[in-house]
Amino acid sequence: MIHKTAIIGKNSKIGESVTIGPYTVVEDDVIIGEGTIIGSNSLIASGSRIGKNVHIFNNTSIGTIPQDLKFNGEITTLEIGDNTVIREFCQINRGTDYHYKTVIGKNCLLMAYVHVAHDCIIGDNVILVNGCQIAGHCEVHDYAILSGHVLTHQFVKIGSHVMVEGGSKVKKDLPPFIKAQGTPLKYGGVNIIGLKRRGFSEQSIQNISDALRFVFREKLSRTLAIEKIKGMDLDDPNVRALLEFLEKSDRGIMIA
């Protein structure tokens, strides 16, 4: 059902069983997948690509142009995966010519007043709690949880299964599987409860803990920590994922 007061661009593609509420504007060059619900008084801007069964609540601003002075009208997009929920007053910008797209994955929850800037890549099953502000070019990997009012610096990477304490300022990369807490932000141990909930074996959790000891507890350089972890010679895909993250970190790793 599309409310009679909604404005729909002629060149937009609206899937079956889509609901669009009163006074919402859907601009041209928008794709909305079947079963999606969009509340009232929202803007779905050109370049938005919204998946199936997404729920976008009232008073949101989706796919608007980047807040970046270098942006010069390039054709870019915002992609939102299936089954994602976006609550009231969220704002998500589309990409610049750096990545040409901003991506929100599947099964995510963005609570009220979240901002996701241009060129960000948000993975699947991510939770961004009320008031999180994600700066341009950031990556938040699968199953990460950012508690309320977390702020990130541009180009920061937050690994999978990370949990970040509310009100934190994230200036450096956070490796996967950890908790980050305190002021300034520091390593708070392995996210054991989260990993158990997601079916990680006791052995894999122990392997992750042993590997992270070289990164944080022994205060080694990143290069030496990587060498030590490789020397463990563990046939564990999660340890390999940790190594890959460490090797690709551009902003450096958060302090211990």
CSV table of C-alpha atoms in Angstrom, one decimal:
chain,number,residue,atom,x,y,z
A,1,MET,CA,0.0,0.0,0.0
A,2,ILE,CA,1.3,3.4,-1.0
A,3,HIS,CA,-0.4,6.3,0.9
A,4,LYS,CA,-2.0,8.9,-1.4
A,5,THR,CA,0.1,11.7,0.0
A,6,ALA,CA,3.4,9.9,-0.7
A,7,ILE,CA,5.4,11.2,-3.7
A,8,ILE,CA,7.0,8.5,-5.9
A,9,GLY,CA,9.5,9.2,-8.7
A,10,LYS,CA,8.3,8.0,-12.1
A,11,ASN,CA,11.6,6.0,-12.7
A,12,SER,CA,11.7,4.3,-9.4
A,13,LYS,CA,11.0,0.5,-9.1
A,14,ILE,CA,8.8,-0.6,-6.3
A,15,GLY,CA,8.4,-4.3,-5.5
A,16,GLU,CA,5.3,-6.2,-4.6
A,17,SER,CA,3.6,-5.7,-1.2
A,18,VAL,CA,5.6,-2.6,-0.4
A,19,THR,CA,4.1,-0.1,2.1
A,20,ILE,CA,5.0,3.6,1.9
A,21,GLY,CA,3.6,5.9,4.6
A,22,PRO,CA,2.1,9.4,4.4
A,23,TYR,CA,4.2,12.3,3.1
A,24,THR,CA,7.2,10.2,2.3
A,25,VAL,CA,9.2,11.1,-0.8
A,26,VAL,CA,10.8,8.4,-3.0
A,27,GLU,CA,12.9,10.1,-5.7
A,28,ASP,CA,13.8,8.8,-9.1
A,29,ASP,CA,16.4,6.0,-9.6
A,30,VAL,CA,15.3,4.2,-6.4
A,31,ILE,CA,14.8,0.4,-6.1
A,32,ILE,CA,12.7,-1.0,-3.2
A,33,GLY,CA,12.4,-4.7,-2.8
A,34,GLU,CA,9.2,-6.6,-2.1
A,35,GLY,CA,7.7,-6.6,1.4
A,36,THR,CA,9.6,-3.5,2.5
A,37,ILE,CA,7.8,-1.0,4.8
A,38,ILE,CA,8.7,2.7,4.8
A,39,GLY,CA,7.1,4.9,7.4
A,40,SER,CA,5.8,8.5,7.2
A,41,ASN,CA,7.7,11.7,6.5
A,42,SER,CA,10.8,10.0,5.2
A,43,LEU,CA,13.0,10.7,2.2
A,44,ILE,CA,14.4,7.9,0.0
A,45,ALA,CA,16.8,9.7,-2.2
A,46,SER,CA,18.1,8.9,-5.7
A,47,GLY,CA,20.6,6.1,-5.9
A,48,SER,CA,19.0,4.1,-3.0
A,49,ARG,CA,18.9,0.3,-3.5
A,50,ILE,CA,16.7,-1.2,-0.8
A,51,GLY,CA,16.4,-5.0,-0.4
A,52,LYS,CA,13.4,-7.2,0.6
A,53,ASN,CA,11.5,-7.0,3.9
A,54,VAL,CA,13.4,-3.9,5.1
A,55,HIS,CA,11.6,-1.8,7.7
A,56,ILE,CA,12.4,1.9,7.6
A,57,PHE,CA,10.6,3.9,10.3
A,58,ASN,CA,9.3,7.5,10.3
A,59,ASN,CA,11.4,10.6,9.7
A,60,THR,CA,14.4,9.0,8.2
A,61,SER,CA,16.8,10.4,5.5
A,62,ILE,CA,18.1,7.6,3.3
A,63,GLY,CA,20.6,7.8,0.4
A,64,THR,CA,21.1,11.6,0.4
A,65,ILE,CA,24.2,13.1,-1.1
A,66,PRO,CA,27.5,12.9,0.9
A,67,GLN,CA,28.5,15.5,3.4
A,68,ASP,CA,31.8,15.8,1.6
A,69,LEU,CA,33.1,19.0,-0.1
A,70,LYS,CA,34.9,16.9,-2.7
A,71,PHE,CA,31.6,15.4,-3.9
A,72,ASN,CA,30.8,16.7,-7.4
A,73,GLY,CA,27.5,15.1,-8.3
A,74,GLU,CA,29.0,11.7,-9.3
A,75,ILE,CA,26.5,8.8,-9.8
A,76,THR,CA,26.7,6.8,-6.6
A,77,THR,CA,24.5,4.5,-4.6
A,78,LEU,CA,23.4,3.4,-1.1
A,79,GLU,CA,22.7,-0.4,-0.8
A,80,ILE,CA,20.6,-1.8,2.1
A,81,GLY,CA,20.4,-5.6,2.5
A,82,ASP,CA,17.3,-7.7,3.2
A,83,ASN,CA,15.6,-7.7,6.5
A,84,THR,CA,17.4,-4.7,7.9
A,85,VAL,CA,15.6,-2.4,10.3
A,86,ILE,CA,16.2,1.4,10.4
A,87,ARG,CA,14.6,3.3,13.2
A,88,GLU,CA,13.4,6.9,13.5
A,89,PHE,CA,15.6,9.9,12.5
A,90,CYS,CA,18.4,7.8,11.0
A,91,GLN,CA,20.5,9.4,8.2
A,92,ILE,CA,22.5,7.4,5.7
A,93,ASN,CA,24.5,9.1,2.9
A,94,ARG,CA,25.3,7.5,-0.5
A,95,GLY,CA,28.9,7.1,-1.6
A,96,THR,CA,31.4,9.4,-3.3
A,97,ASP,CA,33.8,8.5,-6.2
A,98,TYR,CA,36.1,6.8,-3.6
A,99,HIS,CA,33.9,3.7,-3.4
A,100,TYR,CA,30.9,4.8,-5.4
A,101,LYS,CA,28.6,3.2,-2.8
A,102,THR,CA,27.7,3.0,0.9
A,103,VAL,CA,26.6,-0.4,2.0
A,104,ILE,CA,24.4,-1.6,4.9
A,105,GLY,CA,24.3,-5.4,5.1
A,106,LYS,CA,21.5,-7.9,5.7
A,107,ASN,CA,19.7,-8.4,9.1
A,108,CYS,CA,21.1,-5.2,10.6
A,109,LEU,CA,19.5,-3.0,13.2
A,110,LEU,CA,20.1,0.8,13.2
A,111,MET,CA,18.4,2.3,16.2
A,112,ALA,CA,17.2,5.9,16.3
A,113,TYR,CA,19.4,8.9,15.4
A,114,VAL,CA,22.2,6.8,13.8
A,115,HIS,CA,24.3,8.5,11.1
A,116,VAL,CA,26.2,6.5,8.6
A,117,ALA,CA,28.4,8.6,6.3
A,118,HIS,CA,29.5,8.2,2.7
A,119,ASP,CA,31.4,5.1,1.5
A,120,CYS,CA,30.9,3.2,4.7
A,121,ILE,CA,30.6,-0.6,4.5
A,122,ILE,CA,28.4,-2.1,7.3
A,123,GLY,CA,28.4,-5.9,7.3
A,124,ASP,CA,25.6,-8.3,8.0
A,125,ASN,CA,23.9,-8.7,11.4
A,126,VAL,CA,25.4,-5.5,12.8
A,127,ILE,CA,23.7,-3.5,15.6
A,128,LEU,CA,24.2,0.2,15.8
A,129,VAL,CA,22.6,1.5,19.0
A,130,ASN,CA,20.9,4.9,19.4
A,131,GLY,CA,23.0,7.9,18.4
A,132,CYS,CA,26.0,6.1,16.8
A,133,GLN,CA,27.8,8.3,14.4
A,134,ILE,CA,29.9,6.5,11.8
A,135,ALA,CA,32.2,8.7,9.8
A,136,GLY,CA,33.1,8.4,6.2
A,137,HIS,CA,34.9,5.4,4.8
A,138,CYS,CA,34.5,3.3,7.9
A,139,GLU,CA,34.0,-0.5,8.0
A,140,VAL,CA,31.9,-2.3,10.6
A,141,HIS,CA,32.2,-6.1,10.1
A,142,ASP,CA,29.6,-8.8,10.6
A,143,TYR,CA,27.9,-9.2,14.0
A,144,ALA,CA,29.6,-6.2,15.5
A,145,ILE,CA,27.6,-4.3,18.2
A,146,LEU,CA,28.3,-0.6,18.8
A,147,SER,CA,26.5,0.6,22.0
A,148,GLY,CA,24.8,4.0,22.3
A,149,HIS,CA,26.5,7.1,21.0
A,150,VAL,CA,29.7,5.5,19.8
A,151,LEU,CA,31.7,7.9,17.5
A,152,THR,CA,34.2,6.7,14.9
A,153,HIS,CA,37.0,8.5,13.1
A,154,GLN,CA,37.1,8.3,9.3
A,155,PHE,CA,38.6,5.1,7.8
A,156,VAL,CA,38.3,3.1,11.0
A,157,LYS,CA,37.7,-0.6,10.7
A,158,ILE,CA,35.8,-2.5,13.4
A,159,GLY,CA,36.2,-6.3,13.2
A,160,SER,CA,33.5,-8.9,13.3
A,161,HIS,CA,31.9,-9.9,16.6
A,162,VAL,CA,33.4,-6.8,18.3
A,163,MET,CA,31.4,-5.1,21.1
A,164,VAL,CA,32.1,-1.4,21.8
A,165,GLU,CA,31.1,0.3,25.1
A,166,GLY,CA,28.6,3.1,24.9
A,167,GLY,CA,29.9,6.7,24.5
A,168,SER,CA,33.3,5.5,23.1
A,169,LYS,CA,35.4,7.4,20.6
A,170,VAL,CA,37.0,4.9,18.1
A,171,LYS,CA,40.1,6.4,16.6
A,172,LYS,CA,42.0,3.2,15.7
A,173,ASP,CA,41.1,-0.2,14.2
A,174,LEU,CA,39.5,-2.8,16.5
A,175,PRO,CA,40.4,-6.4,15.7
A,176,PRO,CA,37.7,-9.0,15.5
A,177,PHE,CA,36.3,-10.9,18.5
A,178,ILE,CA,37.1,-8.3,21.2
A,179,LYS,CA,35.4,-6.0,23.7
A,180,ALA,CA,36.5,-2.4,23.6
A,181,GLN,CA,35.8,-0.2,26.6
A,182,GLY,CA,37.1,2.7,28.8
A,183,THR,CA,38.3,6.2,28.2
A,184,PRO,CA,40.5,6.3,26.2
A,185,LEU,CA,39.2,3.2,24.5
A,186,LYS,CA,41.2,0.0,25.4
A,187,TYR,CA,41.1,-3.7,25.0
A,188,GLY,CA,38.6,-5.3,27.3
A,189,GLY,CA,39.2,-8.9,26.6
A,190,VAL,CA,37.7,-11.5,24.2
A,191,ASN,CA,33.9,-11.1,23.6
A,192,ILE,CA,33.4,-14.6,25.0
A,193,ILE,CA,29.7,-14.3,25.7
A,194,GLY,CA,29.0,-13.1,22.2
A,195,LEU,CA,31.1,-15.8,20.6
A,196,LYS,CA,29.4,-18.5,22.6
A,197,ARG,CA,26.0,-17.2,21.6
A,198,ARG,CA,27.1,-17.5,17.9
A,199,GLY,CA,28.2,-21.0,18.2
A,200,PHE,CA,32.0,-20.7,18.5
A,201,SER,CA,33.6,-23.8,20.0
A,202,GLU,CA,35.5,-23.7,23.3
A,203,GLN,CA,38.7,-24.6,21.4
A,204,SER,CA,38.3,-21.8,18.8
A,205,ILE,CA,37.6,-19.2,21.6
A,206,GLN,CA,40.8,-20.4,23.3
A,207,ASN,CA,42.7,-20.1,20.1
A,208,ILE,CA,41.4,-16.6,19.6
A,209,SER,CA,42.3,-15.6,23.2
A,210,ASP,CA,45.9,-17.0,22.7
A,211,ALA,CA,46.4,-15.1,19.5
A,212,LEU,CA,45.1,-11.8,20.9
A,213,ARG,CA,47.5,-12.1,23.8
A,214,PHE,CA,50.3,-11.3,21.4
A,215,VAL,CA,48.4,-8.3,20.1
A,216,PHE,CA,47.5,-6.7,23.5
A,217,ARG,CA,48.9,-8.4,26.6
A,218,GLU,CA,52.5,-8.8,25.6
A,219,LYS,CA,52.6,-5.3,24.1
A,220,LEU,CA,54.4,-6.4,20.9
A,221,SER,CA,54.6,-4.3,17.7
A,222,ARG,CA,52.0,-5.3,15.2
A,223,THR,CA,54.6,-6.8,12.9
A,224,LEU,CA,56.0,-9.0,15.7
A,225,ALA,CA,52.5,-10.0,17.0
A,226,ILE,CA,51.6,-11.2,13.5
A,227,GLU,CA,54.8,-13.3,13.3
A,228,LYS,CA,54.0,-14.8,16.8
A,229,ILE,CA,50.4,-15.7,15.7
A,230,LYS,CA,51.7,-17.2,12.5
A,231,GLY,CA,54.1,-19.2,14.6
A,232,MET,CA,51.3,-20.8,16.5
A,233,ASP,CA,50.5,-22.7,13.3
A,234,LEU,CA,46.8,-23.0,14.2
A,235,ASP,CA,44.4,-24.5,11.6
A,236,ASP,CA,41.6,-22.2,12.7
A,237,PRO,CA,39.6,-20.0,10.3
A,238,ASN,CA,38.9,-17.4,13.0
A,239,VAL,CA,42.6,-17.0,13.8
A,240,ARG,CA,43.3,-16.6,10.0
A,241,ALA,CA,40.6,-13.9,9.9
A,242,LEU,CA,42.3,-12.1,12.8
A,243,LEU,CA,45.6,-12.3,11.0
A,244,GLU,CA,44.1,-10.9,7.8
A,245,PHE,CA,42.6,-8.0,9.7
A,246,LEU,CA,45.9,-7.2,11.4
A,247,GLU,CA,47.8,-7.3,8.1
A,248,LYS,CA,45.3,-4.9,6.4
A,249,SER,CA,44.9,-2.4,9.2
A,250,ASP,CA,45.6,1.1,7.9
A,251,ARG,CA,45.0,3.3,10.9
A,252,GLY,CA,46.8,1.0,13.4
A,253,ILE,CA,45.4,-1.1,16.2
A,254,MET,CA,43.8,0.2,19.4
A,255,ILE,CA,46.1,0.3,22.4
A,256,ALA,CA,46.0,-2.5,25.0
